[in-house]
């Protein structure tokens, strides 16, 4: 794939590994409390479900998931309160709120990123806790001091006195309806006879959790994991969650580029097994939707099988998106959180690269916009799928000429989807790219010897110098464009670590602007438009949820060690072209300021295992591998 800078003048834990939890989920119980406060602006519904287990006779642990629906006026911050009926119930660790407990009284207050709750919106939060004696559910909840109402007693199965046999991927015959605590009330039948609100038998989109990464384990792809583990030292990261790339129609059934043999169902089945084996923690699996007609229209290394001129849009819908949606909507996958990463490097090409024929055709035919809108609508209809749309990176969209117009194009495209802009749960930046997460040694607003940092050759008048600041700002811009204020960003940190001996440890002392910037920046690329198998790069931040305001997670979408493109032409039947940006001897094009490519030599086709690259990424990891 390619991350293409702007054209024109100035120029572009989730290592949620599988924490084995030595307990088995024995029951999932649910209580629903609905109430209104007559005169207050705050009204709310709270659903409280637990998964309980026994660690020794008479005591154990549990995971509680709460869904709070704001049926009153919009809130800008919130405090949820409840009282445990039993004095031996304790919160041990919670998510999506600041959790405190005093005696039996528990308070969860909003985080900076989820304080704002529009009317009708739903919040999801939860905690792990311990109990002794029994684990009854709280009987009433308050939001900002206003009681959400009376109790809906729901007979909770008393915790089993003995540990259950090892977790099985299929729902246990116990009172639990689901093998794991669902991230959100699933449309499947409720375990408890809770009178309201009863899940509708017709699946409707959502409710989804606010952040599908929070409190979840990430699916570990065994194929990638085995490749990583086969490299010296690779086992240190082999248990990291990476995305599944559906990079052609055949990948739905038989695996993507390289030697992987697993199709989408295989991965989802394995994810269900990982979910069953990891106790009560939900599993998030990331699937890249990447097969638009005229794919990667401004580059060659990841061109695909479908062409606009050969009925590509229709084939995209019927032979690619429809089968994917049909598999994902299988009820056996209902408890997974499926993150769909939607079409890398597509829409921004319609903003910045219309001088290229393949991009023009994608624009004029409407194929990219209609294809993305179709994918969004189809996938959003599946209640446990979360759409994150690819939003380029700072070195592409950071200039004003690209920033606003791209946000607008995302808005008009999502508006075409069945379900509109609500189909978008968030956006992802830096997918398969190398932009540093944070440049710690200089600021975009700084100057050197009276000259603006922005005027340096490296920054080139960009308004952003790193990915975190770009992603946070772009999120705000997207909200202005009409996307929900609850959208979250993902940043692909798989290969933007830039550690190792070449990493500057502090700002340069040079008074020459370009020398200062070049010697201070941790991103060691020659040009921010370089994108193929970058020499000197390292693994970046390990995947984790809620790392910064507005950011749902750092993720590894590009599986480290998989090539960006071949460094010489290689015949293939994958539709892949040869892009000289992957050739270390090439002097570049206008999209990288005619600079050397910085690409590693001897690279295989995009998506294929590139051992030397993986070893380099491991050696230059930042943060370093401990
Ligand atoms: C390639 C895909 C591959 C993906 C992940 C892309 O650049 O075009 O074939 O699956 O990278 O490695």
XYZ file of C-alpha atoms and ligand atoms in Angstrom:
638
model
C 0.000 0.000 0.000
C 1.031 3.525 -0.182
C 0.856 6.652 1.762
C 1.082 9.374 -0.729
C 2.000 12.919 0.086
C 0.235 15.823 -1.440
C 0.953 16.711 -4.947
C 1.903 20.157 -6.026
C 4.377 22.752 -4.992
C 5.597 22.555 -1.440
C 4.783 19.437 -1.245
C 3.123 14.772 2.076
C -2.728 -3.704 23.381
C -3.329 -4.315 22.817
C -0.696 -6.338 23.099
C -3.572 -7.671 24.422
C -1.803 -10.791 24.216
C -3.639 -13.644 25.518
C -3.432 -13.026 29.180
C -4.423 -16.410 30.328
C -6.938 -15.947 33.064
C -7.082 -18.940 35.256
C -10.730 -18.709 35.887
C -13.735 -19.683 33.932
C -16.724 -17.553 33.266
C -19.600 -19.247 34.911
C -22.433 -16.953 34.481
C -23.513 -13.760 32.905
C -26.266 -11.948 34.615
C -27.940 -8.744 33.790
C -29.985 -6.133 35.531
C -31.629 -3.247 33.789
C -32.671 -0.108 35.537
C -34.728 2.456 33.738
C -35.908 5.638 35.241
C -36.529 9.247 34.737
C -36.331 12.082 37.090
C -39.430 14.170 36.582
C -37.987 17.599 36.889
C -34.294 16.990 36.327
C -32.590 17.190 32.966
C -30.767 13.973 33.766
C -32.560 10.777 32.882
C -30.899 7.490 32.308
C -31.100 3.767 31.730
C -28.424 1.594 33.229
C -27.766 -1.996 32.334
C -25.465 -3.932 34.660
C -24.277 -7.363 33.633
C -21.765 -9.582 35.331
C -19.785 -12.647 34.671
C -19.028 -14.365 37.941
C -16.571 -17.048 38.815
C -15.453 -18.844 41.911
C -11.841 -18.971 43.006
C -12.384 -20.885 46.236
C -15.516 -21.923 48.049
C -17.575 -18.864 48.883
C -15.507 -16.301 47.055
C -14.434 -15.292 43.616
C -14.174 -12.624 41.004
C -16.371 -11.024 38.432
C -16.396 -8.686 35.498
C -19.154 -6.113 35.418
C -20.131 -4.331 32.230
C -22.358 -1.295 32.513
C -24.206 0.401 29.737
C -25.548 3.819 30.542
C -27.967 5.341 28.091
C -28.543 9.046 28.347
C -32.254 9.562 27.825
C -32.116 13.141 29.075
C -30.299 16.287 28.093
C -26.779 16.118 26.691
C -24.102 15.735 29.369
C -20.651 17.236 29.271
C -19.346 15.161 32.174
C -20.866 12.510 34.382
C -20.581 10.669 37.644
C -22.206 7.295 37.942
C -22.892 6.034 41.452
C -24.165 2.797 42.956
C -23.931 0.813 46.157
C -22.922 -2.809 46.419
C -25.521 -4.714 48.432
C -22.845 -6.830 50.041
C -19.989 -5.273 51.999
C -17.503 -7.808 50.640
C -17.891 -6.754 47.008
C -14.910 -4.752 45.761
C -13.921 -3.013 42.538
C -10.365 -4.005 41.706
C -9.776 -2.366 38.364
C -12.059 -0.554 35.972
C -12.050 0.976 32.516
C -13.597 3.874 30.618
C -14.054 5.866 33.853
C -12.194 6.845 36.994
C -13.361 4.260 39.493
C -13.357 4.803 43.243
C -14.947 2.888 46.084
C -15.677 4.085 49.582
C -17.200 1.447 51.803
C -19.843 -0.098 49.597
C -20.367 3.056 47.545
C -18.842 3.034 44.091
C -18.349 6.063 41.872
C -17.302 6.096 38.232
C -16.561 9.513 36.807
C -16.039 10.422 33.188
C -12.672 10.481 31.464
C -11.669 13.527 29.403
C -12.579 11.662 26.218
C -15.993 10.308 27.183
C -17.483 13.064 29.310
C -19.619 14.352 26.506
C -22.723 12.184 26.083
C -25.335 13.474 23.666
C -29.001 12.760 24.214
C -29.736 9.180 23.277
C -26.084 8.147 23.317
C -24.795 5.153 25.174
C -21.740 4.815 27.335
C -20.028 1.571 28.109
C -17.799 1.077 31.082
C -16.882 -1.728 33.368
C -14.666 -3.177 35.998
C -13.232 -6.325 37.406
C -14.053 -7.039 41.008
C -14.056 -9.586 43.773
C -16.845 -10.962 45.941
C -17.184 -13.068 48.988
C -20.337 -14.844 50.091
C -22.403 -13.822 47.097
C -22.332 -11.292 44.319
C -25.707 -9.530 44.182
C -26.221 -6.690 41.757
C -26.636 -3.107 42.881
C -30.273 -2.125 43.124
C -30.082 1.466 41.991
C -27.843 3.806 40.055
C -27.392 7.539 39.962
C -26.035 9.791 37.241
C -24.828 13.179 38.453
C -26.723 12.572 41.668
C -30.050 11.788 40.004
C -31.389 8.320 40.598
C -31.874 6.281 37.506
C -34.652 4.421 39.109
C -35.912 1.376 40.820
C -34.572 -2.039 40.675
C -35.187 -4.617 38.121
C -34.464 -7.747 40.029
C -32.852 -10.296 37.888
C -32.266 -13.621 39.453
C -28.593 -13.973 39.290
C -27.274 -17.465 39.240
C -25.315 -17.864 42.386
C -21.679 -18.362 41.698
C -20.823 -21.930 41.212
C -19.029 -23.437 44.145
C -16.427 -25.073 42.038
C -14.333 -23.976 39.096
C -15.826 -25.057 35.852
C -13.922 -27.226 33.467
C -11.599 -25.500 31.119
C -13.191 -22.794 29.041
C -14.755 -24.015 25.907
C -15.348 -22.037 22.775
C -18.991 -22.863 22.811
C -21.420 -21.298 25.183
C -21.443 -23.156 28.426
C -24.612 -24.897 29.420
C -24.591 -22.854 32.583
C -27.073 -20.048 33.054
C -24.798 -17.925 30.942
C -26.043 -17.187 27.449
C -22.686 -16.219 26.129
C -19.224 -17.627 26.578
C -17.753 -14.332 27.566
C -19.047 -11.139 28.984
C -20.366 -9.369 26.012
C -18.841 -5.965 25.479
C -22.287 -4.609 25.215
C -25.720 -5.973 25.556
C -25.938 -8.244 22.615
C -29.101 -8.735 20.699
C -29.026 -12.358 21.665
C -31.589 -13.360 24.221
C -30.963 -12.012 27.648
C -30.018 -14.529 30.286
C -32.169 -12.935 32.886
C -35.815 -12.224 32.703
C -35.207 -8.527 32.810
C -38.411 -6.869 31.804
C -36.940 -3.873 30.087
C -35.499 -2.890 27.804
C -35.692 -6.231 26.260
C -33.289 -6.765 23.392
C -35.095 -6.680 20.131
C -35.189 -9.913 18.196
C -34.328 -7.951 15.065
C -30.678 -7.061 15.268
C -30.256 -3.343 14.972
C -26.909 -1.645 14.687
C -25.433 -1.415 18.142
C -25.363 -0.636 20.882
C -21.644 -0.737 20.614
C -19.133 0.003 23.304
C -17.524 3.399 23.057
C -14.060 2.004 22.583
C -13.838 -1.557 21.314
C -10.233 -1.787 22.462
C -10.876 -0.861 26.085
C -10.759 -3.804 28.429
C -10.276 -6.238 25.553
C -7.583 -8.618 24.393
C -6.426 -8.292 20.807
C -6.667 -11.277 18.491
C -3.285 -12.818 17.805
C -3.003 -14.057 14.221
C -1.191 -17.383 14.541
C 0.323 -17.071 11.063
C 1.948 -13.718 11.758
C 2.856 -14.853 15.232
C 4.689 -17.894 13.839
C 6.612 -15.753 11.332
C 7.627 -13.327 14.077
C 8.612 -16.117 16.446
C 10.765 -17.726 13.762
C 13.086 -14.689 13.758
C 15.819 -14.296 16.390
C 14.331 -12.468 19.349
C 10.949 -12.322 17.622
C 9.139 -14.253 20.300
C 9.296 -11.110 22.452
C 6.572 -9.583 20.294
C 5.025 -12.634 18.638
C 2.028 -12.518 20.951
C 1.004 -9.059 19.738
C -2.279 -8.448 18.015
C -1.955 -7.549 14.330
C -4.649 -7.036 11.711
C -5.973 -9.498 9.160
C -5.757 -8.016 5.658
C -8.464 -9.007 3.204
C -6.411 -7.754 0.290
C -8.287 -9.618 -2.456
C -11.426 -11.646 -2.929
C -9.581 -14.922 -2.494
C -8.295 -13.778 0.916
C -11.838 -14.064 2.273
C -11.643 -17.802 1.953
C -8.010 -18.703 1.682
C -5.740 -16.103 3.229
C -3.993 -12.947 2.154
C -0.671 -12.241 0.480
C 2.324 -14.284 1.452
C 1.971 -17.816 2.630
C -0.927 -17.413 4.977
C -3.617 -19.970 4.456
C -6.392 -18.827 6.703
C -9.522 -17.142 5.472
C -11.828 -14.803 7.366
C -13.898 -17.568 8.956
C -10.767 -19.346 10.133
C -9.580 -16.209 11.875
C -12.961 -15.441 13.409
C -13.267 -19.024 14.653
C -9.812 -18.740 16.202
C -10.776 -15.420 17.753
C -13.819 -17.065 19.319
C -11.518 -19.743 20.723
C -9.137 -17.084 22.069
C -12.131 -15.369 23.627
C -13.241 -18.548 25.319
C -9.739 -19.197 26.619
C -9.020 -15.805 28.134
C -11.565 -15.705 30.896
C -14.065 -12.915 30.892
C -12.125 -10.448 28.752
C -13.629 -9.695 25.350
C -11.552 -10.136 22.187
C -11.108 -7.483 19.516
C -10.145 -8.633 16.023
C -9.039 -6.155 13.355
C -9.875 -6.807 9.718
C -8.585 -4.582 6.938
C -11.037 -3.976 4.107
C -8.693 -3.288 1.206
C -9.838 -4.060 -2.302
C -11.384 -0.999 -3.939
C -11.275 -0.887 -7.717
C -8.198 1.059 -8.851
C -6.727 0.461 -5.414
C -3.645 2.440 -4.419
C -4.211 4.705 -7.404
C -1.166 6.904 -6.813
C 1.313 4.053 -6.446
C 1.951 0.619 -7.855
C 3.165 -1.719 -5.125
C -0.316 -2.482 -3.780
C -2.456 -2.206 -6.861
C -5.192 -4.771 -6.615
C -7.305 -7.099 -8.692
C -10.312 -4.856 -9.406
C -10.447 -2.113 -12.011
C -13.022 0.632 -12.354
C -13.211 0.034 -16.078
C -13.879 -3.681 -15.625
C -17.034 -3.553 -13.525
C -14.835 -3.174 -10.453
C -17.318 -1.353 -8.233
C -20.015 -3.913 -8.772
C -17.614 -6.761 -8.152
C -16.345 -5.001 -5.034
C -19.860 -4.920 -3.645
C -21.064 -8.356 -4.603
C -17.922 -10.500 -4.587
C -16.052 -8.793 -1.782
C -18.102 -6.723 0.695
C -21.245 -8.882 0.629
C -19.428 -12.140 1.439
C -17.409 -10.436 4.179
C -20.554 -8.987 5.737
C -22.294 -12.313 5.501
C -19.485 -14.070 7.384
C -19.140 -11.366 10.020
C -22.839 -11.407 10.740
C -22.803 -15.083 11.703
C -24.251 -15.172 15.207
C -21.395 -17.302 16.488
C -19.157 -14.250 16.143
C -21.580 -11.957 17.950
C -19.478 -11.617 21.091
C -16.337 -10.596 19.226
C -15.578 -6.947 18.749
C -14.762 -6.787 15.060
C -12.873 -3.670 14.008
C -13.062 -3.010 10.267
C -10.258 -0.798 8.980
C -11.822 0.665 5.882
C -9.820 1.197 2.721
C -6.304 2.399 3.338
C -5.072 5.334 1.245
C -8.221 5.666 -0.779
C -10.233 8.852 -0.278
C -7.258 11.215 0.329
C -5.968 10.264 -3.098
C -9.071 11.955 -4.482
C -7.974 15.141 -2.775
C -4.275 15.200 -3.513
C -3.517 13.020 -6.510
C -6.046 13.823 -9.188
C -3.207 14.529 -11.585
C -2.820 10.734 -11.916
C -5.080 8.894 -14.359
C -6.006 5.996 -12.064
C -7.036 8.411 -9.299
C -8.989 10.564 -11.727
C -10.886 7.522 -12.886
C -11.593 6.540 -9.282
C -12.939 10.017 -8.649
C -14.908 10.558 -11.840
C -16.608 7.178 -11.682
C -17.519 7.638 -8.016
C -16.021 4.218 -7.385
C -14.027 5.063 -4.262
C -16.799 7.052 -2.621
C -19.544 4.588 -3.484
C -17.380 1.626 -2.589
C -16.451 3.045 0.821
C -20.051 4.085 1.493
C -21.287 0.610 0.591
C -18.748 -1.019 2.882
C -19.611 1.321 5.749
C -23.325 0.694 5.471
C -23.074 -3.075 5.115
C -20.641 -3.489 7.976
C -22.412 -1.058 10.284
C -25.532 -3.173 9.998
C -23.676 -5.840 11.981
C -23.979 -4.728 15.599
C -20.565 -5.872 16.752
C -18.582 -4.392 13.852
C -16.790 -1.081 14.385
C -15.841 0.897 11.279
C -12.619 2.902 11.358
C -11.911 4.750 8.132
C -8.352 5.300 7.003
C -7.340 8.959 7.267
C -3.841 9.105 5.807
C -1.130 10.589 8.011
C 0.320 13.951 8.974
C 2.895 13.921 6.181
C 0.061 13.678 3.669
C -2.923 15.580 5.026
C -1.228 17.977 7.458
C -1.337 20.996 5.145
C -4.454 23.168 5.134
C -4.947 22.507 1.449
C -5.459 18.809 2.256
C -6.708 18.774 5.857
C -10.145 20.401 5.489
C -10.913 19.035 2.010
C -10.138 15.485 3.179
C -12.403 15.863 6.210
C -15.134 17.130 3.897
C -14.698 14.223 1.539
C -14.933 11.778 4.452
C -18.139 13.536 5.458
C -19.797 13.488 2.061
C -18.737 9.883 1.495
C -20.046 8.622 4.836
C -23.272 10.521 4.224
C -23.828 8.261 1.196
C -23.744 5.148 3.371
C -26.888 3.453 4.604
C -26.825 4.812 8.134
C -24.877 7.934 7.185
C -22.088 9.347 9.284
C -23.144 7.250 12.277
C -21.665 4.258 10.431
C -18.205 5.589 11.290
C -16.934 4.673 14.744
C -13.617 6.377 14.200
C -10.628 6.894 11.939
C -7.124 5.493 11.726
C -3.969 7.357 10.800
C -0.483 6.241 9.791
C -1.650 2.843 8.554
C 1.392 0.975 7.264
C 3.317 4.221 7.436
C 6.374 5.370 9.355
C 5.519 8.833 10.739
C 6.847 9.298 14.276
C 4.172 9.248 16.939
C 5.722 12.196 18.785
C 8.677 14.386 17.888
C 9.974 15.139 21.371
C 12.833 17.522 20.609
C 11.233 20.374 18.677
C 7.884 22.031 18.246
C 6.015 22.975 15.107
C 5.596 26.504 16.399
C 9.275 26.951 17.278
C 12.044 28.747 15.470
C 15.797 28.525 15.142
C 17.877 31.622 14.812
C 14.790 33.620 13.882
C 13.612 31.132 11.277
C 10.389 29.195 11.678
C 10.637 25.451 12.148
C 7.755 25.221 9.702
C 9.946 26.694 7.000
C 12.556 23.915 7.308
C 12.950 21.510 4.410
C 11.737 18.569 6.506
C 8.580 20.244 7.837
C 7.953 22.118 4.594
C 5.198 24.357 6.016
C 3.218 21.440 7.354
C 1.089 22.288 10.406
C 2.002 19.009 12.092
C 5.285 17.329 12.798
C 4.012 14.103 14.269
C 1.161 11.673 14.175
C -0.351 12.094 17.614
C -0.901 15.832 17.242
C -2.256 15.307 13.736
C -4.671 12.554 14.747
C -6.037 14.575 17.647
C -6.519 17.685 15.536
C -8.021 15.790 12.627
C -10.520 14.201 14.998
C -11.756 17.633 15.990
C -12.004 18.646 12.351
C -14.005 15.516 11.559
C -16.415 16.240 14.394
C -16.934 19.703 12.909
C -17.759 17.928 9.690
C -20.680 16.185 11.379
C -19.141 12.979 12.670
C -20.152 11.985 16.181
C -18.296 13.633 19.040
C -17.675 10.126 20.330
C -15.493 9.073 17.378
C -12.074 7.821 18.404
C -8.828 7.650 16.508
C -6.452 4.751 16.026
C -2.794 5.214 15.175
C -0.840 2.438 13.509
C 2.347 2.291 15.554
C 3.625 -0.952 14.083
C 6.695 0.569 12.485
C 7.091 4.163 13.673
C 9.344 3.529 16.658
C 12.591 5.063 15.372
C 14.786 3.797 18.197
C 18.268 2.361 18.020
C 21.558 4.191 18.004
C 20.486 6.746 15.364
C 17.735 8.157 17.571
C 18.643 11.658 18.800
C 18.580 11.874 22.574
C 17.874 15.601 22.660
C 17.581 18.683 20.487
C 20.483 19.556 18.222
C 22.628 22.520 19.246
C 22.962 23.700 15.664
C 21.812 27.227 14.850
C 21.256 26.318 11.230
C 17.552 25.625 10.760
C 17.793 22.570 8.528
C 20.686 21.066 10.428
C 18.784 21.606 13.670
C 15.637 19.902 12.413
C 17.454 17.071 10.667
C 19.543 16.300 13.728
C 16.709 16.702 16.237
C 13.963 14.666 14.579
C 13.519 11.084 15.671
C 11.894 10.169 12.343
C 15.091 9.310 10.455
C 13.560 9.233 7.000
C 15.023 11.333 4.242
C 11.579 12.721 3.424
C 8.180 12.342 5.097
C 6.785 11.164 1.756
C 8.923 8.019 1.843
C 6.768 5.013 2.580
C 8.359 1.794 1.387
C 10.344 -0.564 3.674
C 12.098 2.297 5.408
C 15.683 1.831 6.411
C 16.296 2.549 10.102
C 12.684 2.163 11.261
C 11.751 0.281 14.410
C 8.681 -1.210 16.005
C 6.619 1.532 17.621
C 4.416 1.668 20.684
C 2.956 -1.692 21.527
C -0.789 -1.795 20.979
C -2.835 -0.441 23.864
C -6.188 1.188 24.490
C -6.852 4.781 25.510
C -3.250 5.966 25.259
C -4.103 9.667 24.833
C -7.053 12.024 24.578
C -9.251 11.174 21.623
C -7.203 8.104 20.733
C -9.005 4.787 21.102
C -5.822 2.778 20.680
C -2.358 2.397 19.305
C -2.615 -0.577 16.996
C -0.444 -2.740 14.808
C -2.436 -2.850 11.591
C 0.482 -3.407 9.244
C 1.975 -6.661 10.466
C 5.644 -5.843 11.089
C 7.869 -7.866 8.798
C 5.435 -7.856 5.874
C 6.909 -5.973 2.948
C 5.507 -2.733 1.538
C 6.562 -3.624 -1.976
C 9.300 -5.347 -3.925
C 12.560 -3.532 -4.524
C 12.785 -4.943 -8.044
C 10.050 -6.088 -10.429
C 8.640 -9.519 -9.503
C 6.033 -11.356 -11.573
C 2.955 -12.202 -9.568
C -0.733 -13.021 -9.790
C -1.775 -10.626 -7.019
C -2.165 -7.521 -9.156
C 0.910 -6.008 -7.509
C 2.961 -3.607 -9.572
C 6.552 -2.517 -9.109
C 6.812 0.903 -7.524
C 10.260 2.401 -7.697
C 9.649 4.052 -4.330
C 10.601 0.583 -3.050
C 13.872 0.617 -5.000
C 16.769 1.921 -2.903
C 18.596 3.106 -6.010
C 15.761 5.355 -7.211
C 15.989 9.138 -6.886
C 12.338 9.687 -6.052
C 9.416 11.535 -7.616
C 7.536 14.751 -6.988
C 5.655 13.155 -4.126
C 8.823 12.745 -2.088
C 10.489 15.907 -3.296
C 12.713 13.856 -5.624
C 14.671 12.481 -2.724
C 16.233 9.035 -2.306
C 13.605 6.478 -1.306
C 15.270 5.188 1.867
C 13.920 1.718 1.008
C 15.629 -1.504 2.039
C 17.087 -3.664 -0.727
C 16.025 -7.221 -1.570
C 12.412 -6.722 -0.581
C 9.732 -9.214 -1.662
C 6.233 -8.329 -2.935
C 4.009 -6.290 -0.678
C 2.502 -8.410 2.057
C 5.174 -11.100 1.838
C 7.510 -11.857 4.734
C 10.656 -9.767 4.723
C 12.947 -11.211 7.325
C 15.634 -8.506 7.159
C 13.026 -5.826 7.696
C 11.566 -7.602 10.698
C 15.011 -7.947 12.281
C 15.694 -4.273 11.755
C 12.322 -3.302 13.261
C 13.051 -5.412 16.304
C 16.533 -3.939 16.761
C 15.293 -0.349 16.424
C 12.126 -0.727 18.476
C 11.044 2.324 20.414
C 10.064 1.961 23.161
C 12.763 -0.726 23.185
C 11.754 -4.335 23.640
C 12.211 -5.126 27.294
C -0.280 -5.347 0.687
C -1.215 -6.451 1.114
C -0.815 -6.979 2.461
C -0.705 -5.855 3.450
C -0.244 -6.307 4.808
C -0.188 -4.297 1.744
O 0.792 -3.373 1.413
O -0.698 -4.812 -0.520
O -1.153 -7.479 0.169
O -1.749 -7.931 2.891
O 0.179 -4.875 2.975
O 1.062 -6.701 4.818
